[in-house]
Amino acid sequence: MKATYKKYVLDFKRPSGTSRGVLTQKESWFLIVNHNERYGIGECGILRGLSIDDVPEYEETLKWVCDHIHLGKDALWEALRKFPSIQFGIEQAFLSLASDHPFELFPSDFTKGKRSIEINGLIWMGDEAFMKEQIQQKLHEGFGCIKMKIGAIDFEKEVSLLKSIRDRFPKEQIELRVDANGAFSKTDALSKLKILSELDLHSIEQPIRQGQLSAMRDLCAQTPLNIALDEELIGVFDVEHKAKLLRHIRPQFIILKPSLVGGYKGSAEWIALASKLNIGWWVTSALESNIGLNAIAQWTFTLKNALPQGLGTGSLFTNNIESPLKVSKGTLSYDPYSTPWRTNLIEELCI
């Protein structure tokens, strides 16, 4: 068995704002395994400034993986606990290698084109006019769930934008989620949650920055609005530590980004622990290319979670890899009759 990797930089169609700054590019590395003239591919992607494995030795670690690919998926996964995005790439690559089709990792009614996945429409941060434009577009496209990133412009203006949606559409028609990416302070978070709760929102992701465990615990205990932990899960590797964090904070939801929490296995550990504590969850992509998004979507379908998932990111880039994934009327589907997964695609990515 042999392995190689190649870096691939995704370019955003339009600079995309978060409370941590504006994104113009997203870096990924494709891990290619080759055995007996069969190929498998996995995507290892990081978010600069957020991923726990955003470290100088990242490519050196990928080279080590290629030199030790003979160890197999399980041994490599265990050896790379501090590199969750590479863990995920390894899982994908070995599943791809074992599959009759290198891009069909979890055969199901989803990959047969019979079923789809409900997803949220994502509203990026920006000035008021840009955010309003995005909202109108998502409503026009038929999304039943809209997620708005907040914390970049004046809070009152963000509340006004959300109110403009709610005045037109009750919660029975449009589910509204917000993502603060840790933008609120400990002192004003609860008062802002009370204001937001009056708009019949579904939830808010990461209202305060991660690492403030006692403050987050108190917030989750007092909140009038469901809180979902996102960044808080990053860098928690051990199952016992995961259980301890959930028991301590007791959030209403957790959000799983496989690239940030150790792939399928790492995500499954969180799901099992959350289920024991009656904590809800859903899955979100971490701005992967369509290679990684495809791997996440197929797995997510098998989990049978009825909540809208955060998987509508495939159209954000100018140079994404063409795929059978399609977004229509607020759902993500897979067209098994399309031909973008060409047989030589993996070889092309290695050139």
CSV table of C-alpha atoms in Angstrom, one decimal:
chain,number,residue,atom,x,y,z
A,1,MET,CA,0.0,0.0,0.0
A,2,LYS,CA,1.2,3.5,-0.9
A,3,ALA,CA,0.0,7.0,0.0
A,4,THR,CA,0.5,10.5,-1.2
A,5,TYR,CA,-1.1,13.9,-0.5
A,6,LYS,CA,-1.7,17.1,-2.3
A,7,LYS,CA,-2.6,20.5,-1.1
A,8,TYR,CA,-5.7,22.2,-2.6
A,9,VAL,CA,-6.7,25.8,-1.8
A,10,LEU,CA,-10.3,26.7,-2.2
A,11,ASP,CA,-11.2,30.3,-3.2
A,12,PHE,CA,-14.4,31.8,-1.9
A,13,LYS,CA,-16.6,33.4,-4.5
A,14,ARG,CA,-17.1,36.3,-2.1
A,15,PRO,CA,-15.2,37.1,1.1
A,16,SER,CA,-17.2,35.4,3.9
A,17,GLY,CA,-17.3,37.1,7.3
A,18,THR,CA,-17.3,35.5,10.8
A,19,SER,CA,-16.7,37.1,14.2
A,20,ARG,CA,-13.1,36.0,13.9
A,21,GLY,CA,-12.5,37.8,10.6
A,22,VAL,CA,-13.1,37.5,6.9
A,23,LEU,CA,-12.4,34.3,4.9
A,24,THR,CA,-11.1,34.4,1.4
A,25,GLN,CA,-9.5,31.0,1.1
A,26,LYS,CA,-9.8,27.6,2.7
A,27,GLU,CA,-6.9,25.0,2.7
A,28,SER,CA,-7.3,21.3,2.3
A,29,TRP,CA,-5.1,18.4,1.6
A,30,PHE,CA,-6.2,15.3,-0.3
A,31,LEU,CA,-4.8,12.0,1.1
A,32,ILE,CA,-4.6,9.4,-1.7
A,33,VAL,CA,-4.0,5.7,-0.9
A,34,ASN,CA,-3.2,3.2,-3.6
A,35,HIS,CA,-3.3,-0.6,-3.2
A,36,ASN,CA,-3.5,-3.3,-5.9
A,37,GLU,CA,-4.4,-0.7,-8.6
A,38,ARG,CA,-7.2,0.6,-6.5
A,39,TYR,CA,-7.4,4.1,-5.1
A,40,GLY,CA,-9.0,5.8,-2.2
A,41,ILE,CA,-9.2,9.5,-1.3
A,42,GLY,CA,-9.8,11.5,1.8
A,43,GLU,CA,-9.9,15.2,2.6
A,44,CYS,CA,-7.9,16.7,5.4
A,45,GLY,CA,-9.0,20.3,5.9
A,46,ILE,CA,-8.2,23.0,8.5
A,47,LEU,CA,-9.7,26.3,9.5
A,48,ARG,CA,-6.9,28.7,10.2
A,49,GLY,CA,-7.1,30.1,13.8
A,50,LEU,CA,-9.8,27.6,14.8
A,51,SER,CA,-8.6,24.0,14.1
A,52,ILE,CA,-6.6,22.5,16.9
A,53,ASP,CA,-4.3,21.0,14.3
A,54,ASP,CA,-3.5,24.4,12.7
A,55,VAL,CA,0.2,23.9,13.5
A,56,PRO,CA,3.5,24.3,11.6
A,57,GLU,CA,4.1,20.5,11.5
A,58,TYR,CA,0.8,19.8,9.7
A,59,GLU,CA,2.3,18.8,6.3
A,60,GLU,CA,5.2,16.9,8.1
A,61,THR,CA,2.5,14.9,9.9
A,62,LEU,CA,0.8,14.1,6.6
A,63,LYS,CA,4.1,12.9,5.2
A,64,TRP,CA,4.5,10.7,8.3
A,65,VAL,CA,1.1,9.2,7.6
A,66,CYS,CA,2.0,8.4,4.0
A,67,ASP,CA,5.3,6.8,5.2
A,68,HIS,CA,3.3,4.7,7.7
A,69,ILE,CA,0.1,4.0,5.8
A,70,HIS,CA,0.8,0.3,6.2
A,71,LEU,CA,-0.2,0.6,9.8
A,72,GLY,CA,-3.9,0.8,8.8
A,73,LYS,CA,-6.8,3.0,9.6
A,74,ASP,CA,-7.3,2.2,13.3
A,75,ALA,CA,-3.6,2.4,14.4
A,76,LEU,CA,-3.2,5.7,12.4
A,77,TRP,CA,-6.3,7.2,13.9
A,78,GLU,CA,-5.2,6.4,17.4
A,79,ALA,CA,-1.7,7.9,16.8
A,80,LEU,CA,-3.2,11.1,15.5
A,81,ARG,CA,-5.5,12.3,18.2
A,82,LYS,CA,-4.1,15.8,18.1
A,83,PHE,CA,-4.7,15.9,14.4
A,84,PRO,CA,-8.5,15.5,14.0
A,85,SER,CA,-8.7,16.6,10.4
A,86,ILE,CA,-6.1,14.0,9.4
A,87,GLN,CA,-8.0,11.4,11.4
A,88,PHE,CA,-11.0,12.2,9.3
A,89,GLY,CA,-9.0,12.1,6.0
A,90,ILE,CA,-7.7,8.7,6.9
A,91,GLU,CA,-11.2,7.4,7.7
A,92,GLN,CA,-12.4,8.6,4.3
A,93,ALA,CA,-9.4,7.3,2.4
A,94,PHE,CA,-9.7,3.8,3.7
A,95,LEU,CA,-13.5,3.6,3.2
A,96,SER,CA,-12.9,4.9,-0.3
A,97,LEU,CA,-10.3,2.3,-1.0
A,98,ALA,CA,-12.6,-0.5,0.2
A,99,SER,CA,-15.6,0.7,-1.9
A,100,ASP,CA,-16.5,-0.4,-5.3
A,101,HIS,CA,-16.8,3.3,-6.1
A,102,PRO,CA,-14.2,5.5,-4.5
A,103,PHE,CA,-16.8,8.3,-3.7
A,104,GLU,CA,-19.6,6.1,-2.4
A,105,LEU,CA,-18.5,5.6,1.2
A,106,PHE,CA,-21.9,4.8,2.7
A,107,PRO,CA,-24.3,3.2,0.2
A,108,SER,CA,-27.9,4.2,1.1
A,109,ASP,CA,-31.1,5.7,-0.3
A,110,PHE,CA,-29.2,9.0,-0.2
A,111,THR,CA,-26.6,7.8,-2.7
A,112,LYS,CA,-29.2,6.1,-4.8
A,113,GLY,CA,-31.0,9.5,-5.2
A,114,LYS,CA,-34.1,8.3,-3.4
A,115,ARG,CA,-33.8,10.5,-0.2
A,116,SER,CA,-32.4,13.9,0.6
A,117,ILE,CA,-31.1,15.7,3.7
A,118,GLU,CA,-32.8,18.8,5.0
A,119,ILE,CA,-30.2,21.5,5.5
A,120,ASN,CA,-30.0,25.1,6.8
A,121,GLY,CA,-29.4,28.1,4.6
A,122,LEU,CA,-26.3,30.0,5.8
A,123,ILE,CA,-26.3,33.8,6.1
A,124,TRP,CA,-22.7,35.2,6.3
A,125,MET,CA,-21.7,38.3,8.3
A,126,GLY,CA,-21.4,41.5,6.4
A,127,ASP,CA,-23.1,44.9,6.3
A,128,GLU,CA,-26.8,45.2,6.7
A,129,ALA,CA,-27.6,45.3,3.0
A,130,PHE,CA,-25.5,42.2,2.2
A,131,MET,CA,-27.1,40.2,5.0
A,132,LYS,CA,-30.5,41.3,3.9
A,133,GLU,CA,-29.7,40.3,0.3
A,134,GLN,CA,-28.6,36.8,1.5
A,135,ILE,CA,-31.8,36.4,3.6
A,136,GLN,CA,-34.0,37.2,0.6
A,137,GLN,CA,-32.1,34.8,-1.6
A,138,LYS,CA,-32.4,31.9,0.9
A,139,LEU,CA,-36.1,32.5,1.4
A,140,HIS,CA,-36.5,32.6,-2.4
A,141,GLU,CA,-34.6,29.3,-2.7
A,142,GLY,CA,-37.1,27.6,-0.4
A,143,PHE,CA,-35.1,27.0,2.8
A,144,GLY,CA,-37.2,26.1,5.8
A,145,CYS,CA,-34.3,26.7,8.2
A,146,ILE,CA,-32.0,29.7,8.1
A,147,LYS,CA,-28.8,30.1,10.1
A,148,MET,CA,-27.4,33.6,10.5
A,149,LYS,CA,-24.0,34.4,11.7
A,150,ILE,CA,-24.1,37.3,14.2
A,151,GLY,CA,-21.6,39.5,16.1
A,152,ALA,CA,-20.1,41.5,13.3
A,153,ILE,CA,-22.5,44.5,12.9
A,154,ASP,CA,-24.5,46.3,15.5
A,155,PHE,CA,-26.5,43.9,17.6
A,156,GLU,CA,-29.7,45.9,17.3
A,157,LYS,CA,-29.4,45.8,13.5
A,158,GLU,CA,-29.0,42.0,13.6
A,159,VAL,CA,-32.0,41.7,15.8
A,160,SER,CA,-33.9,43.9,13.3
A,161,LEU,CA,-32.9,41.6,10.4
A,162,LEU,CA,-34.1,38.5,12.4
A,163,LYS,CA,-37.3,40.3,13.3
A,164,SER,CA,-38.0,41.1,9.6
A,165,ILE,CA,-37.9,37.4,8.9
A,166,ARG,CA,-40.1,36.5,11.9
A,167,ASP,CA,-42.7,39.1,11.1
A,168,ARG,CA,-43.2,37.4,7.7
A,169,PHE,CA,-42.8,33.8,8.7
A,170,PRO,CA,-43.8,32.2,12.1
A,171,LYS,CA,-41.5,29.6,13.6
A,172,GLU,CA,-43.8,26.9,12.1
A,173,GLN,CA,-42.7,28.0,8.6
A,174,ILE,CA,-39.1,29.1,9.1
A,175,GLU,CA,-36.7,27.8,11.7
A,176,LEU,CA,-34.2,30.4,12.7
A,177,ARG,CA,-30.8,29.6,14.1
A,178,VAL,CA,-28.0,32.1,15.0
A,179,ASP,CA,-24.3,31.5,15.4
A,180,ALA,CA,-22.3,34.0,17.5
A,181,ASN,CA,-18.9,32.2,17.1
A,182,GLY,CA,-18.2,33.4,20.7
A,183,ALA,CA,-18.9,37.0,20.0
A,184,PHE,CA,-20.8,37.9,23.2
A,185,SER,CA,-19.1,38.7,26.5
A,186,LYS,CA,-19.8,36.9,29.7
A,187,THR,CA,-21.4,40.0,31.1
A,188,ASP,CA,-23.9,40.8,28.3
A,189,ALA,CA,-24.6,37.3,26.9
A,190,LEU,CA,-27.7,36.5,29.0
A,191,SER,CA,-29.4,39.8,28.3
A,192,LYS,CA,-28.8,39.3,24.6
A,193,LEU,CA,-30.1,35.8,24.7
A,194,LYS,CA,-33.3,37.1,26.3
A,195,ILE,CA,-33.8,39.6,23.5
A,196,LEU,CA,-33.1,36.9,20.9
A,197,SER,CA,-35.5,34.4,22.6
A,198,GLU,CA,-38.4,36.8,21.9
A,199,LEU,CA,-38.0,36.1,18.2
A,200,ASP,CA,-38.8,32.4,18.5
A,201,LEU,CA,-35.3,31.2,17.5
A,202,HIS,CA,-34.4,27.6,17.5
A,203,SER,CA,-30.9,28.0,19.0
A,204,ILE,CA,-27.7,30.0,19.3
A,205,GLU,CA,-24.3,28.5,18.6
A,206,GLN,CA,-21.4,29.3,20.9
A,207,PRO,CA,-22.6,32.6,22.4
A,208,ILE,CA,-19.4,33.1,24.3
A,209,ARG,CA,-15.8,32.1,23.5
A,210,GLN,CA,-14.8,28.5,24.3
A,211,GLY,CA,-12.8,27.7,27.4
A,212,GLN,CA,-15.0,29.7,29.8
A,213,LEU,CA,-16.6,26.5,31.2
A,214,SER,CA,-18.2,27.9,34.4
A,215,ALA,CA,-19.6,30.9,32.6
A,216,MET,CA,-21.0,28.6,29.8
A,217,ARG,CA,-22.5,26.2,32.4
A,218,ASP,CA,-24.3,29.1,34.1
A,219,LEU,CA,-25.5,30.4,30.8
A,220,CYS,CA,-26.9,27.1,29.7
A,221,ALA,CA,-28.6,26.7,33.1
A,222,GLN,CA,-30.3,30.2,32.8
A,223,THR,CA,-30.8,30.6,29.1
A,224,PRO,CA,-34.3,31.2,27.7
A,225,LEU,CA,-32.9,30.1,24.3
A,226,ASN,CA,-31.3,26.8,23.4
A,227,ILE,CA,-27.5,26.9,23.4
A,228,ALA,CA,-25.5,24.7,21.0
A,229,LEU,CA,-21.8,24.1,21.7
A,230,ASP,CA,-19.6,24.2,18.7
A,231,GLU,CA,-16.0,25.5,19.2
A,232,GLU,CA,-16.2,24.2,22.8
A,233,LEU,CA,-15.8,20.7,21.5
A,234,ILE,CA,-12.5,21.4,19.7
A,235,GLY,CA,-9.4,20.0,21.3
A,236,VAL,CA,-11.2,17.6,23.6
A,237,PHE,CA,-9.8,14.2,22.6
A,238,ASP,CA,-10.3,11.8,25.5
A,239,VAL,CA,-13.8,10.2,25.9
A,240,GLU,CA,-13.7,10.8,29.6
A,241,HIS,CA,-12.9,14.5,29.1
A,242,LYS,CA,-15.7,14.7,26.6
A,243,ALA,CA,-18.2,13.2,29.1
A,244,LYS,CA,-16.9,15.5,31.8
A,245,LEU,CA,-17.4,18.6,29.7
A,246,LEU,CA,-20.9,17.7,28.7
A,247,ARG,CA,-21.9,16.8,32.3
A,248,HIS,CA,-20.4,20.1,33.5
A,249,ILE,CA,-21.9,22.5,31.0
A,250,ARG,CA,-25.2,20.6,30.1
A,251,PRO,CA,-25.9,22.4,26.8
A,252,GLN,CA,-29.1,21.9,25.0
A,253,PHE,CA,-27.3,20.9,21.8
A,254,ILE,CA,-23.8,20.1,20.4
A,255,ILE,CA,-22.7,20.6,16.8
A,256,LEU,CA,-20.4,18.1,15.2
A,257,LYS,CA,-17.8,19.1,12.5
A,258,PRO,CA,-15.9,15.9,11.7
A,259,SER,CA,-12.8,17.7,10.5
A,260,LEU,CA,-12.6,19.5,13.9
A,261,VAL,CA,-13.5,16.6,16.3
A,262,GLY,CA,-11.8,13.5,14.9
A,263,GLY,CA,-13.9,12.4,12.0
A,264,TYR,CA,-16.6,9.8,12.2
A,265,LYS,CA,-15.2,8.0,15.2
A,266,GLY,CA,-14.7,11.2,17.2
A,267,SER,CA,-18.1,12.5,16.3
A,268,ALA,CA,-19.7,9.2,17.2
A,269,GLU,CA,-18.2,9.4,20.7
A,270,TRP,CA,-19.8,12.8,21.2
A,271,ILE,CA,-23.1,11.6,19.9
A,272,ALA,CA,-23.2,8.6,22.2
A,273,LEU,CA,-22.3,10.7,25.3
A,274,ALA,CA,-24.8,13.4,24.3
A,275,SER,CA,-27.6,10.9,23.9
A,276,LYS,CA,-27.1,9.6,27.4
A,277,LEU,CA,-27.6,13.1,28.7
A,278,ASN,CA,-30.6,14.0,26.5
A,279,ILE,CA,-28.5,16.6,24.6
A,280,GLY,CA,-29.5,17.1,21.0
A,281,TRP,CA,-27.0,17.4,18.1
A,282,TRP,CA,-26.6,18.0,14.4
A,283,VAL,CA,-23.8,17.8,11.9
A,284,THR,CA,-22.1,20.6,10.1
A,285,SER,CA,-19.4,20.8,7.5
A,286,ALA,CA,-16.2,22.8,8.1
A,287,LEU,CA,-16.0,24.4,4.7
A,288,GLU,CA,-14.5,21.3,3.1
A,289,SER,CA,-14.4,20.8,-0.7
A,290,ASN,CA,-17.1,18.6,-2.3
A,291,ILE,CA,-14.8,15.6,-1.6
A,292,GLY,CA,-15.1,16.1,2.2
A,293,LEU,CA,-18.7,17.4,2.1
A,294,ASN,CA,-19.7,14.3,0.2
A,295,ALA,CA,-18.1,12.1,2.9
A,296,ILE,CA,-19.9,14.0,5.6
A,297,ALA,CA,-23.3,14.0,3.9
A,298,GLN,CA,-23.3,10.3,3.2
A,299,TRP,CA,-22.4,9.5,6.8
A,300,THR,CA,-24.9,12.0,8.2
A,301,PHE,CA,-27.8,10.4,6.3
A,302,THR,CA,-27.1,7.1,8.0
A,303,LEU,CA,-27.5,8.8,11.4
A,304,LYS,CA,-31.2,9.4,10.8
A,305,ASN,CA,-31.3,12.8,12.6
A,306,ALA,CA,-34.5,14.7,11.7
A,307,LEU,CA,-33.0,18.1,12.4
A,308,PRO,CA,-31.8,20.3,9.5
A,309,GLN,CA,-28.0,19.7,9.1
A,310,GLY,CA,-25.3,22.3,8.2
A,311,LEU,CA,-24.2,20.9,4.9
A,312,GLY,CA,-25.0,23.6,2.3
A,313,THR,CA,-21.5,24.9,1.7
A,314,GLY,CA,-20.6,23.3,-1.6
A,315,SER,CA,-21.4,26.4,-3.7
A,316,LEU,CA,-19.2,28.8,-1.7
A,317,PHE,CA,-16.1,28.3,-3.8
A,318,THR,CA,-15.0,29.3,-7.4
A,319,ASN,CA,-12.8,26.2,-7.8
A,320,ASN,CA,-14.7,23.5,-6.0
A,321,ILE,CA,-14.5,19.9,-7.3
A,322,GLU,CA,-17.6,19.1,-9.3
A,323,SER,CA,-19.8,16.5,-7.6
A,324,PRO,CA,-23.2,14.9,-7.7
A,325,LEU,CA,-24.4,16.9,-4.6
A,326,LYS,CA,-27.2,19.2,-5.4
A,327,VAL,CA,-29.0,21.8,-3.2
A,328,SER,CA,-32.7,22.4,-4.0
A,329,LYS,CA,-35.5,23.8,-1.9
A,330,GLY,CA,-33.6,23.6,1.4
A,331,THR,CA,-32.4,20.0,0.9
A,332,LEU,CA,-29.2,18.3,-0.1
A,333,SER,CA,-29.5,15.4,-2.6
A,334,TYR,CA,-27.1,13.1,-4.5
A,335,ASP,CA,-27.6,12.4,-8.2
A,336,PRO,CA,-26.3,8.9,-8.9
A,337,TYR,CA,-26.8,9.5,-12.6
A,338,SER,CA,-24.5,12.5,-12.9
A,339,THR,CA,-20.9,11.9,-14.1
A,340,PRO,CA,-18.6,14.4,-12.2
A,341,TRP,CA,-16.9,11.6,-10.2
A,342,ARG,CA,-14.9,10.5,-13.2
A,343,THR,CA,-12.8,7.4,-12.9
A,344,ASN,CA,-9.6,9.3,-13.2
A,345,LEU,CA,-10.5,12.1,-10.8
A,346,ILE,CA,-8.3,10.8,-8.1
A,347,GLU,CA,-5.3,10.6,-10.4
A,348,GLU,CA,-6.0,14.1,-11.6
A,349,LEU,CA,-5.9,15.4,-8.0
A,350,CYS,CA,-2.5,13.8,-7.5
A,351,ILE,CA,-0.9,15.5,-10.5
